[in-house]
Short mmCIF file of C-alpha atoms in Angstrom, two decimals:
data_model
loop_
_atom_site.label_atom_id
_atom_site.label_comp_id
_atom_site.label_asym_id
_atom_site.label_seq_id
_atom_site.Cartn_x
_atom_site.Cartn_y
_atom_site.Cartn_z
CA UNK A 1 78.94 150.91 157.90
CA UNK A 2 79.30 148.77 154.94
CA UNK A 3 76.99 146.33 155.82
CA UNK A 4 76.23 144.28 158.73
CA UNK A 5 77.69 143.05 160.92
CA UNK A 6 80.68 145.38 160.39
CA UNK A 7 83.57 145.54 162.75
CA UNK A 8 85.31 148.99 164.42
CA UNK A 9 88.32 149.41 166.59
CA UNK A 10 89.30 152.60 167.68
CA UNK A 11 87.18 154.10 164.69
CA UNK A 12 88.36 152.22 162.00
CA UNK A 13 87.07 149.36 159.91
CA UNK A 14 89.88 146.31 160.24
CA UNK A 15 88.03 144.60 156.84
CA UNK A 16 87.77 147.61 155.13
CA UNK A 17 87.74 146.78 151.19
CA UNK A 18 88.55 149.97 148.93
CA UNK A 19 85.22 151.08 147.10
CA UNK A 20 82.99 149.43 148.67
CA UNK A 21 80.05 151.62 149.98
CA UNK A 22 77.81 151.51 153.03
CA UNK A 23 74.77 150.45 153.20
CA UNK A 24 72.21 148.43 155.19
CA UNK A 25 72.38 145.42 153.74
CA UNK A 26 74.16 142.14 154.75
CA UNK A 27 77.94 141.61 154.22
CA UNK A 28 79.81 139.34 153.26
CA UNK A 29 83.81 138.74 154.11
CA UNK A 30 86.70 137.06 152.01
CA UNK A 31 87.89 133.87 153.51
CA UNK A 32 90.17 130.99 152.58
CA UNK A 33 87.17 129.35 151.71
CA UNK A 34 84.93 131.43 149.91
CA UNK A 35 82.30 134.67 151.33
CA UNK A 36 80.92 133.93 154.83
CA UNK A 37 78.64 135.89 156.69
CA UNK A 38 81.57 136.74 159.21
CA UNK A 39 85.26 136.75 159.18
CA UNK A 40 87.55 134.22 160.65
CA UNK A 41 88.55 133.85 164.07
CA UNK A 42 91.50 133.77 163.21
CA UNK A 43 91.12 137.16 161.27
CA UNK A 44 89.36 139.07 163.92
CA UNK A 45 91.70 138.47 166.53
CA UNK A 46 94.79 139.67 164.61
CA UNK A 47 92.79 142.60 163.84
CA UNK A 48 92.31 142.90 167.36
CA UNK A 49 96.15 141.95 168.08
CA UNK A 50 97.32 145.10 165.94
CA UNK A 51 94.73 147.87 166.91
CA UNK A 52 96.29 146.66 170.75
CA UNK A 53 100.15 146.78 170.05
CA UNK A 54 99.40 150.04 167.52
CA UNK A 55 100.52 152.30 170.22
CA UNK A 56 98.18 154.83 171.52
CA UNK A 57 94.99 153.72 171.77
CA UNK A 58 93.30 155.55 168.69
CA UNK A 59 94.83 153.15 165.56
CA UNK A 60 98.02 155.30 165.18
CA UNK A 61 101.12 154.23 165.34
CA UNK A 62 103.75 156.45 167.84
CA UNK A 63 107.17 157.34 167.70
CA UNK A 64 109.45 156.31 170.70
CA UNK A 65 108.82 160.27 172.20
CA UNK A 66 104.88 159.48 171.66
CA UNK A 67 104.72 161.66 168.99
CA UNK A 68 101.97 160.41 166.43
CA UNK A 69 102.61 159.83 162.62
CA UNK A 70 100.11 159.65 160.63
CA UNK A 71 102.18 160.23 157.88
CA UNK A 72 103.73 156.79 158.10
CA UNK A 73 100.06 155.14 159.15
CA UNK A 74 98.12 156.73 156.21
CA UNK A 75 100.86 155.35 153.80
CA UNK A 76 101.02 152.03 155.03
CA UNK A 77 97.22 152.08 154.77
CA UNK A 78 97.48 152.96 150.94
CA UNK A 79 100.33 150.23 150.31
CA UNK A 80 98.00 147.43 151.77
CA UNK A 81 95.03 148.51 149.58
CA UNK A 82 96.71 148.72 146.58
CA UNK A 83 98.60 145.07 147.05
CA UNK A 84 94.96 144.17 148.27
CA UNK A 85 93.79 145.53 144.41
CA UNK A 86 96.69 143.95 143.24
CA UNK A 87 96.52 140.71 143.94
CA UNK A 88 92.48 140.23 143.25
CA UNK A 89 93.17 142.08 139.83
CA UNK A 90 96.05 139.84 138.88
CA UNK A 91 96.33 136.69 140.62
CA UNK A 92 99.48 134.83 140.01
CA UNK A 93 100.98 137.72 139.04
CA UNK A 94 104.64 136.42 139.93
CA UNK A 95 104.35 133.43 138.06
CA UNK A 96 104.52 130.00 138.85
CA UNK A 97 107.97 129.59 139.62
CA UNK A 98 110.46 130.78 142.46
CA UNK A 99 112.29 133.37 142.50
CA UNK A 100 116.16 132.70 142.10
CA UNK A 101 116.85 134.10 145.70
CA UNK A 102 114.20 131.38 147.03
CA UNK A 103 116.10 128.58 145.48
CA UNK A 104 119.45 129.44 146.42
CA UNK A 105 117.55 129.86 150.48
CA UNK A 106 116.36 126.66 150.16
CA UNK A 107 119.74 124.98 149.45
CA UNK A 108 120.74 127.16 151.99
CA UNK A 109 118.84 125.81 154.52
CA UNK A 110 118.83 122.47 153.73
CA UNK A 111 122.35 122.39 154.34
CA UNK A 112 121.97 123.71 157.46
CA UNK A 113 119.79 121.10 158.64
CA UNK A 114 116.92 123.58 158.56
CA UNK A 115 113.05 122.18 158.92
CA UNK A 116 110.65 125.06 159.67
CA UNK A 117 110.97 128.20 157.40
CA UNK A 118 108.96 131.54 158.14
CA UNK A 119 108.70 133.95 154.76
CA UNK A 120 107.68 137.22 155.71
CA UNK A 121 105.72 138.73 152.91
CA UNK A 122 105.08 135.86 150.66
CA UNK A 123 102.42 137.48 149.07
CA UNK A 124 100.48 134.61 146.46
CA UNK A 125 103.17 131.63 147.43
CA UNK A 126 105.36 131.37 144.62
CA UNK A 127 108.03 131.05 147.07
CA UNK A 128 106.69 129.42 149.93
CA UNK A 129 105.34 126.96 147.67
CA UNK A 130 108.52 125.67 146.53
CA UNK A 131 110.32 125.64 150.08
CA UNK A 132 106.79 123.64 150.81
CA UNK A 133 107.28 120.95 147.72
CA UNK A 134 110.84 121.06 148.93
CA UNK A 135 110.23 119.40 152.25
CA UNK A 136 110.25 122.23 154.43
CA UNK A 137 107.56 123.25 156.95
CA UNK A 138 106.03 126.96 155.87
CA UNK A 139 105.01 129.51 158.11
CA UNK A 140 103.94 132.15 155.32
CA UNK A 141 102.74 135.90 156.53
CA UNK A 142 101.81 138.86 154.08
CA UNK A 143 99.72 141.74 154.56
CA UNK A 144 97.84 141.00 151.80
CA UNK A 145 95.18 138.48 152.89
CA UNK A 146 93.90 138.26 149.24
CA UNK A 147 97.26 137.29 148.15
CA UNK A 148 97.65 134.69 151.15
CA UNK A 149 94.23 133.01 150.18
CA UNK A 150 95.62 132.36 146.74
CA UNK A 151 98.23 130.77 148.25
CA UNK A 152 96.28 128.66 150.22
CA UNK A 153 94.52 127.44 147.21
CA UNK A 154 97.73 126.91 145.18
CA UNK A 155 99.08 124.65 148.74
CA UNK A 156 95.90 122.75 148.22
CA UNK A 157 96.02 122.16 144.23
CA UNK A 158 99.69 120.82 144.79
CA UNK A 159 99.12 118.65 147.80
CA UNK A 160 101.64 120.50 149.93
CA UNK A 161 98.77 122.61 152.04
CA UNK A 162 99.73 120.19 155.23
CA UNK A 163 102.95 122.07 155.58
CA UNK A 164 101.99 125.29 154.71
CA UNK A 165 100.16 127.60 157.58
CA UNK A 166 99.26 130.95 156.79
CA UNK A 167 98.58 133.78 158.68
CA UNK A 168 97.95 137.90 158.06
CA UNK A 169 100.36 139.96 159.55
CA UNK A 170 101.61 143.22 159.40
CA UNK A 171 105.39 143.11 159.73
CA UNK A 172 105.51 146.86 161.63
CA UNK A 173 103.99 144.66 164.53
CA UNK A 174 105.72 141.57 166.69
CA UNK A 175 106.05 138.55 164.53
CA UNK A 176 103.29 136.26 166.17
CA UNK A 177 105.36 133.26 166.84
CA UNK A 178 107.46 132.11 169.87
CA UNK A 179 111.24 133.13 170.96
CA UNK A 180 113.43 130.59 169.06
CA UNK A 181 110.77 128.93 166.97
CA UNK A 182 111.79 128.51 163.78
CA UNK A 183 115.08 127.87 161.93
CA UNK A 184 115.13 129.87 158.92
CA UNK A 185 113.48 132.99 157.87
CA UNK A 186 113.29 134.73 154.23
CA UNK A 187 111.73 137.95 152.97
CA UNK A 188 112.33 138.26 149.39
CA UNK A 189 111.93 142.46 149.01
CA UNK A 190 109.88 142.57 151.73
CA UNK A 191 112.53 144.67 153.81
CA UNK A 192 112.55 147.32 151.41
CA UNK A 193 108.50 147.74 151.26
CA UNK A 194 107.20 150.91 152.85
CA UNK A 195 108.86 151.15 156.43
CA UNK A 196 110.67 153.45 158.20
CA UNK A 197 114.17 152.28 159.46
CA UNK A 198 112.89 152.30 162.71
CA UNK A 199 110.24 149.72 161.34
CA UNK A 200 113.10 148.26 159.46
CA UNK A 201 115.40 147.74 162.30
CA UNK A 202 112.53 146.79 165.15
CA UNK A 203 111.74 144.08 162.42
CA UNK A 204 115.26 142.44 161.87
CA UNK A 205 115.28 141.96 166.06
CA UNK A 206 112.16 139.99 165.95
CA UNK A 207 113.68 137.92 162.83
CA UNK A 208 116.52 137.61 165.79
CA UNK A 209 113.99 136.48 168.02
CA UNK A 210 112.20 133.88 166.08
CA UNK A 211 115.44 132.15 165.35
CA UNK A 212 116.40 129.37 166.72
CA UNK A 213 120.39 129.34 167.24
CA UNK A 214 122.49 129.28 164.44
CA UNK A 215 119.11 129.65 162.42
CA UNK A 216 119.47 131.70 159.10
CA UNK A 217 117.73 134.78 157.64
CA UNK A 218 118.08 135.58 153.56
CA UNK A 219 116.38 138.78 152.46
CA UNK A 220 116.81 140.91 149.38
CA UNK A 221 116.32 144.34 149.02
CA UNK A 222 116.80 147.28 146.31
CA UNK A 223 119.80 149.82 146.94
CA UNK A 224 120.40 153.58 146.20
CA UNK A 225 122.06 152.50 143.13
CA UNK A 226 118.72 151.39 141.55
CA UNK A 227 117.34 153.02 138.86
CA UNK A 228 114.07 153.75 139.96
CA UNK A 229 115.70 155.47 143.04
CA UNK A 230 115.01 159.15 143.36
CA UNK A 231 112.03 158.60 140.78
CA UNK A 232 108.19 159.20 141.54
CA UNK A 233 107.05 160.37 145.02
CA UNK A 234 109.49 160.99 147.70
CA UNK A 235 108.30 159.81 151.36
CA UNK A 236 111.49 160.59 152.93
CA UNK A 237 114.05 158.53 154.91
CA UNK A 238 114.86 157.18 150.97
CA UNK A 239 111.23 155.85 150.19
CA UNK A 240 110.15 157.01 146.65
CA UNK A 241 106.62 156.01 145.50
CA UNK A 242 106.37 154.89 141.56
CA UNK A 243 103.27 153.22 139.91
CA UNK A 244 101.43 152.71 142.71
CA UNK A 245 104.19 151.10 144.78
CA UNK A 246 106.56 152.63 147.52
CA UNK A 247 110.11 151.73 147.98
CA UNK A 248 112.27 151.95 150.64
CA UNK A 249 116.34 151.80 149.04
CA UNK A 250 118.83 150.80 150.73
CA UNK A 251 121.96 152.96 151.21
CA UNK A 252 124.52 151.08 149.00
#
């Protein structure tokens, strides 16, 4: 173990941090609010939430005919370490400002009438910070909880952290928020991360779900046409690996 008290569900560490080595010694956890001797609540029980919904009882995901792959798991597991190495070896690596496609959503959804926005992978808050100093209420996810923390310190530094809730969350599982809840969602290239279109498609229904009526989703993803497509490792079902980062293109 890599430290105590340490954490295991089904045989695997939730708060597992790449290179770090065991040892009986005390451990420390990353929260919102510096190293504490255990990990949130909060934290623990999502871990808890996805080792349930997983599938099978062991930490792997199934297909729909039961049939385990790991495959898909053991990728997924590299693609959250290396946004987890990411993130603490470049914070604010996006910049301070939105993207474009977050300020045409906003305009979006303030002429819709929109109040509560849910970005799925918002990674440090670039985005959800400016639908936050907007006037919109932020529910902001990533699987990154690194990258989530430096948004929550960014919320703070600008005043806007009252209308910003975070939460980690891996987007293969249910979105943990309530039929009809909110009335806009946006995922700025999350769609086109490392997921199957199974994963894909499962996804887009709960973004159905979450909606309220007449809500509205804006995503952007990258396309066949791409450059970069074909390049680096192939995963299949058009998900190519380069520089550390897999891609899933979209047929144009």
């Amino acid at each position: 173990m890599a430290g105590s008290p340490s954490f295991v569900i089904d045989g695997c560490d939730p708060f597992a941090e790449p290179g770090r080595a065991p040892g009986l010694a005390c451990r420390m956890y990353r929260t919102p609010v510096g190293l504490a001797g255990l990990p949130r609540p909060d934290h623990l029980r999502q871990a808890l939430t996805s080792a349930l919904q997983a599938g099978d009882g062991t930490g792997r995901r199934t297909k729909g005919n039961g049939q385990v792959t790991d495959s898909e798991q053991d990728l997924a597991e590299v693609q959250r370490r290396h946004w987890q190495n990411t993130y603490t070896d470049h914070p604010g690596m996006y910049g301070q400002l939105p993207s474009a496609p977050a300020v045409h959503a906003a305009e979006l959804f303030r002429a819709a009438g929109a109040k509560d926005v849910l970005e799925l992978g918002a990674g440090d808050g670039r985005d959800a910070l400016h639908f936050a100093r907007e006037g919109f209420t932020v529910h902001a996810t990533d699987l990154s909880a690194t990258g989530l923390e430096q948004l929550r310190d960014a919320a703070r530094a600008q005043g806007v952290d009252q209308q910003v809730t975070i939460a980690t969350h891996d987007v293969r599982d249910p979105i943990l928020l309530p039929d009809m809840s909110v009335d806009a969602v946006f995922a700025h290239m999350l769609l086109c991360m490392a997921l199957s279109t199974k994963e894909i498609r499962a996804l887009v229904g709960e973004v159905r779900r979450v909606l309220r009526p007449g809500g509205h989703f804006v995503y952007t993803v990258r396309h066949t046409g791409d450059a970069h497509y074909g390049a680096g490792t192939a995963h299949g079902d058009d998900i190519y690996e380069h520089g550390g980062f897999a891609v899933h293109f979209f047929r144009c």
